[in-house]
Coordinates of C-alpha atoms in Angstrom, one line a residue:
X692 CA -71.9 -26.9 51.9
X693 CA -71.8 -29.7 49.3
X694 CA -71.7 -29.0 45.6
X695 CA -73.0 -31.5 43.0
X696 CA -70.2 -33.2 41.2
X697 CA -71.3 -31.7 37.9
X698 CA -71.1 -28.0 39.0
X699 CA -68.1 -25.8 38.0
X700 CA -67.3 -25.0 41.6
X701 CA -66.8 -28.6 42.5
X702 CA -64.4 -28.9 39.6
X703 CA -62.3 -26.0 40.8
X704 CA -62.1 -27.4 44.3
X705 CA -61.0 -30.7 43.1
X706 CA -58.4 -29.1 40.8
X707 CA -57.0 -27.0 43.7
X708 CA -56.8 -30.1 45.8
X709 CA -54.9 -31.9 43.1
X710 CA -52.4 -29.1 42.7
X711 CA -51.9 -28.9 46.5
X712 CA -51.2 -32.7 46.6
X713 CA -48.7 -32.4 43.7
X714 CA -46.9 -29.5 45.4
X715 CA -46.7 -31.5 48.6
X716 CA -44.9 -34.3 46.7
X717 CA -42.2 -31.9 45.5
X718 CA -38.8 -32.0 47.4
X719 CA -38.5 -29.2 50.0
X720 CA -42.2 -28.5 50.0
X721 CA -42.4 -28.8 53.8
X722 CA -39.6 -26.3 54.3
X723 CA -41.2 -23.9 51.9
X724 CA -44.5 -24.2 53.8
X725 CA -42.8 -23.4 57.1
X726 CA -41.0 -20.4 55.6
X727 CA -44.2 -19.1 54.0
X728 CA -45.9 -19.4 57.4
X729 CA -43.1 -17.5 59.1
X730 CA -43.2 -14.8 56.4
X731 CA -46.9 -14.4 56.9
X732 CA -46.3 -14.3 60.7
X733 CA -43.8 -11.5 60.3
X734 CA -46.2 -9.4 58.2
X735 CA -48.9 -9.9 60.7
X736 CA -46.6 -9.1 63.6
X737 CA -45.6 -5.8 62.0
X738 CA -49.2 -4.9 61.4
X739 CA -50.1 -5.7 65.0
X740 CA -47.1 -3.7 66.4
X741 CA -48.2 -0.6 64.3
X742 CA -51.7 -1.1 65.6
X743 CA -50.9 -1.4 69.3
X744 CA -47.7 0.6 69.5
X745 CA -49.2 4.0 70.3
X746 CA -51.9 2.8 72.7
X747 CA -49.3 0.9 74.7
X748 CA -47.0 3.9 74.8
X749 CA -49.8 6.1 76.1
X750 CA -50.9 3.6 78.8
X751 CA -47.5 2.6 80.1
X752 CA -45.4 5.5 81.5
X753 CA -42.0 3.8 81.3
X754 CA -40.6 3.6 77.9
X755 CA -38.5 0.5 78.6
X756 CA -41.6 -1.5 79.7
X757 CA -43.6 -0.3 76.7
X758 CA -40.9 -1.4 74.3
X759 CA -40.6 -4.8 76.1
X760 CA -44.4 -5.4 75.6
X761 CA -44.2 -4.5 71.9
X762 CA -41.2 -6.8 71.4
X763 CA -43.1 -9.6 73.2
X764 CA -46.1 -9.3 71.0
X765 CA -43.9 -9.4 67.9
X766 CA -42.0 -12.4 69.0
X767 CA -45.2 -14.2 70.1
X768 CA -46.9 -13.6 66.8
X769 CA -43.9 -14.9 64.8
X770 CA -43.6 -18.0 67.1
X771 CA -47.3 -18.8 66.7
X772 CA -46.9 -18.6 62.9
X773 CA -43.9 -21.0 63.1
X774 CA -45.9 -23.5 65.1
X775 CA -48.8 -23.3 62.6
X776 CA -46.4 -24.0 59.7
X777 CA -44.8 -27.0 61.5
X778 CA -48.3 -28.4 62.3
X779 CA -49.3 -28.0 58.6
X780 CA -46.4 -30.2 57.5
X781 CA -47.3 -32.9 60.1
X782 CA -44.4 -32.2 62.6
X783 CA -44.8 -34.2 65.7
X784 CA -44.2 -32.0 68.8
X785 CA -44.1 -35.1 71.0
X786 CA -40.8 -36.1 69.4
X787 CA -39.4 -32.6 70.0
X788 CA -40.4 -32.7 73.7
X789 CA -38.8 -36.2 74.1
X790 CA -35.6 -35.1 72.5
X791 CA -35.4 -32.0 74.6
X792 CA -35.9 -34.0 77.8
X793 CA -32.9 -36.1 76.8
X794 CA -30.6 -33.1 76.5
X795 CA -32.0 -31.1 79.4
X796 CA -28.8 -31.2 81.5
X797 CA -26.6 -30.1 78.7
X798 CA -29.0 -27.4 77.5
X799 CA -29.4 -26.2 81.1
X800 CA -25.6 -25.7 81.5
X801 CA -25.3 -23.9 78.1
X802 CA -28.3 -21.7 78.6
X803 CA -27.8 -20.9 82.3
X804 CA -26.2 -17.5 81.6
X805 CA -28.8 -16.6 79.1
X806 CA -31.6 -17.5 81.4
X807 CA -29.9 -15.5 84.2
X808 CA -29.8 -12.5 82.0
X809 CA -33.5 -12.9 81.2
X810 CA -34.4 -13.1 84.9
X811 CA -32.2 -10.1 85.8
X812 CA -33.8 -8.2 82.9
X813 CA -37.2 -8.8 84.5
X814 CA -35.9 -7.5 87.8
X815 CA -34.4 -4.4 86.2
X816 CA -37.7 -3.6 84.6
X817 CA -39.6 -4.2 87.8
X818 CA -37.2 -2.4 90.2
X819 CA -36.8 0.6 88.0
X820 CA -33.2 1.6 89.0
X821 CA -32.8 3.6 85.8
X822 CA -34.8 4.4 82.7
X823 CA -34.1 5.1 79.0
X824 CA -32.6 8.5 78.7
X825 CA -31.1 8.6 82.3
X826 CA -27.5 9.6 82.8
X827 CA -25.7 6.9 84.9
X828 CA -22.2 6.1 86.0
X829 CA -20.8 2.6 86.6
X830 CA -18.5 1.7 89.4
X831 CA -15.5 1.8 87.0
X832 CA -16.1 5.4 86.2
X833 CA -17.9 4.9 82.8
X834 CA -20.5 7.6 82.3
X835 CA -23.2 7.7 79.7
X836 CA -26.9 7.7 78.9
X837 CA -29.2 4.6 78.9
X838 CA -30.0 4.0 75.2
X839 CA -32.1 0.8 75.5
X840 CA -33.2 -1.8 78.1
X841 CA -34.1 -5.2 76.9
X842 CA -34.7 -8.5 78.6
X843 CA -31.1 -9.7 77.9
X844 CA -28.9 -6.5 78.1
X845 CA -28.7 -2.8 78.7
X846 CA -27.2 -0.5 76.1
X847 CA -25.4 2.6 77.3
X848 CA -24.3 5.5 75.0
X849 CA -21.1 6.7 76.7
X850 CA -19.8 10.3 76.7
X851 CA -16.9 9.1 74.5
X852 CA -19.4 8.6 71.6
X853 CA -19.4 4.8 71.8
X854 CA -21.9 2.1 72.8
X855 CA -21.5 -0.1 75.8
X856 CA -23.6 -3.3 75.9
X857 CA -23.8 -4.8 79.4
X858 CA -25.6 -8.1 80.1
X859 CA -28.4 -7.6 82.7
X860 CA -26.8 -10.3 84.9
X861 CA -23.7 -8.1 85.2
X862 CA -25.6 -4.9 85.3
X863 CA -27.5 -5.9 88.5
X864 CA -24.2 -6.8 90.2
X865 CA -22.6 -3.4 89.6
X866 CA -23.0 -0.2 91.6
X867 CA -24.8 2.2 89.3
X868 CA -25.0 5.9 90.1
X869 CA -28.1 7.5 88.5
X870 CA -27.8 11.3 88.0
X871 CA -31.3 11.6 86.5
X872 CA -33.3 9.6 88.9
X873 CA -35.8 12.3 90.2
X874 CA -33.9 15.5 90.8
X875 CA -31.2 16.3 88.2
X876 CA -29.5 18.8 90.6
X877 CA -26.2 17.4 91.6
X878 CA -23.8 18.5 94.4
X879 CA -20.1 18.7 93.8
X880 CA -17.1 19.6 96.1
X881 CA -13.7 21.2 95.6
X882 CA -10.9 21.3 98.1
X883 CA -8.7 24.4 98.3
X884 CA -5.5 24.5 100.5
X885 CA -4.4 28.0 101.7
X886 CA -1.6 29.0 104.0
X887 CA -2.0 29.6 107.8
X888 CA -1.1 33.3 107.3
X889 CA -4.0 33.8 104.9
X890 CA -7.2 35.7 105.7
X891 CA -9.5 32.7 106.1
X892 CA -12.9 34.6 106.1
X893 CA -11.8 36.5 103.0
X894 CA -10.7 33.3 101.3
X895 CA -14.1 31.6 102.0
X896 CA -16.0 34.6 100.6
X897 CA -13.9 34.7 97.5
X898 CA -14.3 31.0 96.8
X899 CA -18.0 31.2 97.2
X900 CA -18.2 34.2 94.9
X901 CA -16.1 32.4 92.3
X902 CA -18.6 29.5 92.2
X903 CA -21.5 31.9 91.9
X904 CA -19.9 33.5 88.8
X905 CA -20.5 30.2 86.8
X906 CA -23.9 30.1 85.0
X907 CA -24.5 26.4 85.5
X908 CA -24.0 26.6 89.3
X909 CA -27.1 27.3 91.4
X910 CA -26.6 30.7 93.0
X911 CA -29.1 30.3 95.8
X912 CA -32.8 29.8 96.6
X913 CA -34.8 27.4 98.8
X914 CA -32.9 24.7 100.5
X915 CA -32.6 21.4 98.6
X916 CA -34.2 18.5 100.4
X917 CA -32.6 15.0 100.3
X918 CA -34.6 12.6 102.4
X919 CA -35.2 14.2 105.8
X920 CA -32.2 16.5 105.5
X921 CA -32.0 20.0 103.9
X922 CA -28.9 21.5 102.3
X923 CA -28.1 25.1 101.3
X924 CA -28.7 25.6 97.6
X925 CA -26.0 28.2 97.0
X926 CA -22.3 27.6 97.2
X927 CA -21.0 27.0 100.7
X928 CA -17.3 27.1 101.6
X929 CA -16.2 25.8 105.1
X930 CA -13.0 25.2 107.0
X931 CA -12.6 21.4 106.6
X932 CA -9.3 20.6 108.5
X933 CA -5.9 21.8 109.6
X934 CA -3.3 20.1 107.4
X935 CA 0.4 19.8 107.5
X936 CA 1.0 22.4 104.7
X937 CA -2.0 24.7 105.3
X938 CA -5.7 25.0 106.0
X939 CA -8.0 22.9 103.9
X940 CA -11.2 24.7 102.7
X941 CA -13.9 22.7 101.1
X942 CA -16.4 24.2 98.6
X943 CA -19.7 22.6 98.0
X944 CA -21.9 23.8 95.2
X945 CA -24.9 22.5 93.2
X946 CA -25.1 22.1 89.5
X947 CA -28.4 22.5 87.6
X948 CA -27.7 19.7 85.0
X949 CA -25.4 16.8 85.5
X950 CA -24.4 16.5 81.8
X951 CA -21.2 18.6 81.9
X952 CA -19.8 18.1 85.4
X953 CA -16.2 18.1 84.3
X954 CA -16.5 21.4 82.4
X955 CA -18.4 23.0 85.3
X956 CA -15.7 21.9 87.8
X957 CA -13.0 23.3 85.5
X958 CA -14.8 26.6 85.2
X959 CA -15.2 26.8 89.0
X960 CA -11.5 26.0 89.5
X961 CA -10.5 28.7 87.1
X962 CA -12.7 31.3 88.8
X963 CA -11.2 30.3 92.2
X964 CA -7.7 30.7 90.9
X965 CA -8.5 34.2 89.5
X966 CA -10.2 35.3 92.8
X967 CA -7.4 34.1 95.1
X968 CA -4.7 35.4 92.8
X969 CA -5.8 38.9 93.3
X970 CA -3.0 40.9 95.1
X971 CA -5.7 42.5 97.4
X972 CA -7.0 39.2 98.5
X973 CA -4.4 38.6 101.2
X974 CA -4.8 34.9 100.5
X975 CA -2.0 32.5 99.4
X976 CA -2.6 29.1 98.0
X977 CA -0.5 26.6 99.9
X978 CA 1.6 23.8 98.4
X979 CA 3.8 21.1 100.0
X980 CA 7.4 22.2 100.8
X981 CA 10.2 21.4 103.2
X982 CA 12.7 23.6 105.0
X983 CA 16.0 22.0 105.8
X984 CA 18.0 23.5 108.7
X985 CA 21.7 22.7 109.5
X986 CA 23.0 23.9 112.9
X987 CA 25.5 22.7 115.6
X988 CA 23.3 19.7 116.4
X989 CA 23.5 18.4 112.8
X990 CA 26.7 16.5 113.4
X991 CA 30.1 16.4 111.5
X992 CA 30.8 14.1 108.5
X993 CA 34.3 12.5 108.6
X994 CA 36.0 11.2 105.5
X995 CA 39.1 9.0 105.5
X996 CA 40.9 9.4 102.2
X997 CA 43.2 6.5 102.7
X998 CA 40.4 4.0 103.3
X999 CA 38.5 5.3 100.3
X1000 CA 41.5 4.9 98.0
X1001 CA 42.2 1.4 99.3
X1002 CA 38.6 0.5 98.7
X1003 CA 38.8 1.7 95.1
X1004 CA 42.1 0.0 94.3
X1005 CA 41.4 -3.3 96.1
X1006 CA 42.8 -5.1 99.1
X1007 CA 46.4 -5.4 97.7
X1008 CA 46.6 -1.9 96.3
X1009 CA 49.1 0.4 98.0
X1010 CA 47.8 3.3 99.9
X1011 CA 47.7 6.5 98.0
X1012 CA 50.5 8.8 98.8
X1013 CA 49.4 11.9 100.7
X1014 CA 51.1 15.2 99.8
X1015 CA 53.9 16.3 102.1
X1016 CA 53.2 19.8 103.2
X1017 CA 56.1 20.0 105.7
X1018 CA 58.5 23.0 105.8
X1019 CA 61.5 20.9 104.4
X1020 CA 59.8 19.9 101.2
X1021 CA 60.2 22.3 98.3
X1022 CA 57.2 23.9 97.0
X1023 CA 56.2 24.2 93.3
X1024 CA 57.1 27.9 93.3
X1025 CA 60.6 27.1 94.6
X1026 CA 61.1 24.5 91.9
X1027 CA 60.2 27.0 89.3
X1028 CA 62.7 29.5 90.8
X1029 CA 65.5 27.1 90.7
X1030 CA 65.0 26.1 87.1
X1031 CA 64.4 29.6 85.8
X1032 CA 68.1 30.9 86.1
X1033 CA 69.5 27.9 84.3
X1034 CA 67.2 28.5 81.4
X1035 CA 68.2 32.2 81.2
X1036 CA 71.9 31.5 81.4
X1037 CA 71.8 29.1 78.5
X1038 CA 70.0 31.6 76.5
X1039 CA 72.7 34.2 77.1
X1040 CA 75.6 31.8 76.2
X1041 CA 74.0 30.6 73.0
X1042 CA 72.7 33.9 71.8
X1043 CA 74.7 36.1 69.4
X1044 CA 76.7 39.0 70.6
X1045 CA 75.5 42.5 69.8

């Protein structure tokens, strides 16, 4: 639409064009334009995220994938606003591509780990080894809950009340145990060593009963199926092996929730100790011990006192004198008897007369 030059609207348009040209001549106007474009892009991205957040969460069952889609929309909107701002100030994208081509090798070396984390993040989202909220255990024994899964890293909230951020490249190389994959029921085992003289059937019954006394242990019910195999749901104690110090019994039991495995195992151990410590149990817990026997076949130890004293005093030291126990040598008692009369006589001579 073209307005006559004498109309008020034509004057307003020309005035705005003049103001825009003057603003463009100010120092830093290009930077302000780009920043304003990015700010508008952030506002639009927040509005779009609020608009599509719930529909995406309802359509996508996995929370990690839904969050990744929402993050992608946010980043894409802000990036588009940035490009619009750069184009408005006359930025030449051909120069950027040419400069990037020159430093491709250096950028590739620097960004290789970052790109690897991105690719591994895509594989984690696609393979679904774990999900947000699952309880997992790393190969080094670290146990916690998956707090967040991004393209670059996986955040784990450990049982020690601390966050562990693991890059996805490292996360895919580790052995991860998922306790919350499909069935949260987890089987644990405890070894108990009893003596050979114990009543083994009674020991097995008492150990199984001790596990059933714990509330978090599955008491019984239908067999639990794992793959093509089925396992007894209730506690099961079996004779595992004949050891050097006793008979090894192995208890296997199932826990309803894997969130407090250490506490459950402590409770079961306490119950087992109480059950086997009963005097009527006729069961004794074994422990390693040794019995040393000395008889005629053990040998005789010979000690040479002369050689020992020579070794202590040195090569030139004289041999230690051995006591003479012959009949001619006076004994200590005889020496005391010889000296005693002399002492008494002197006492009589020097003493006053009465």
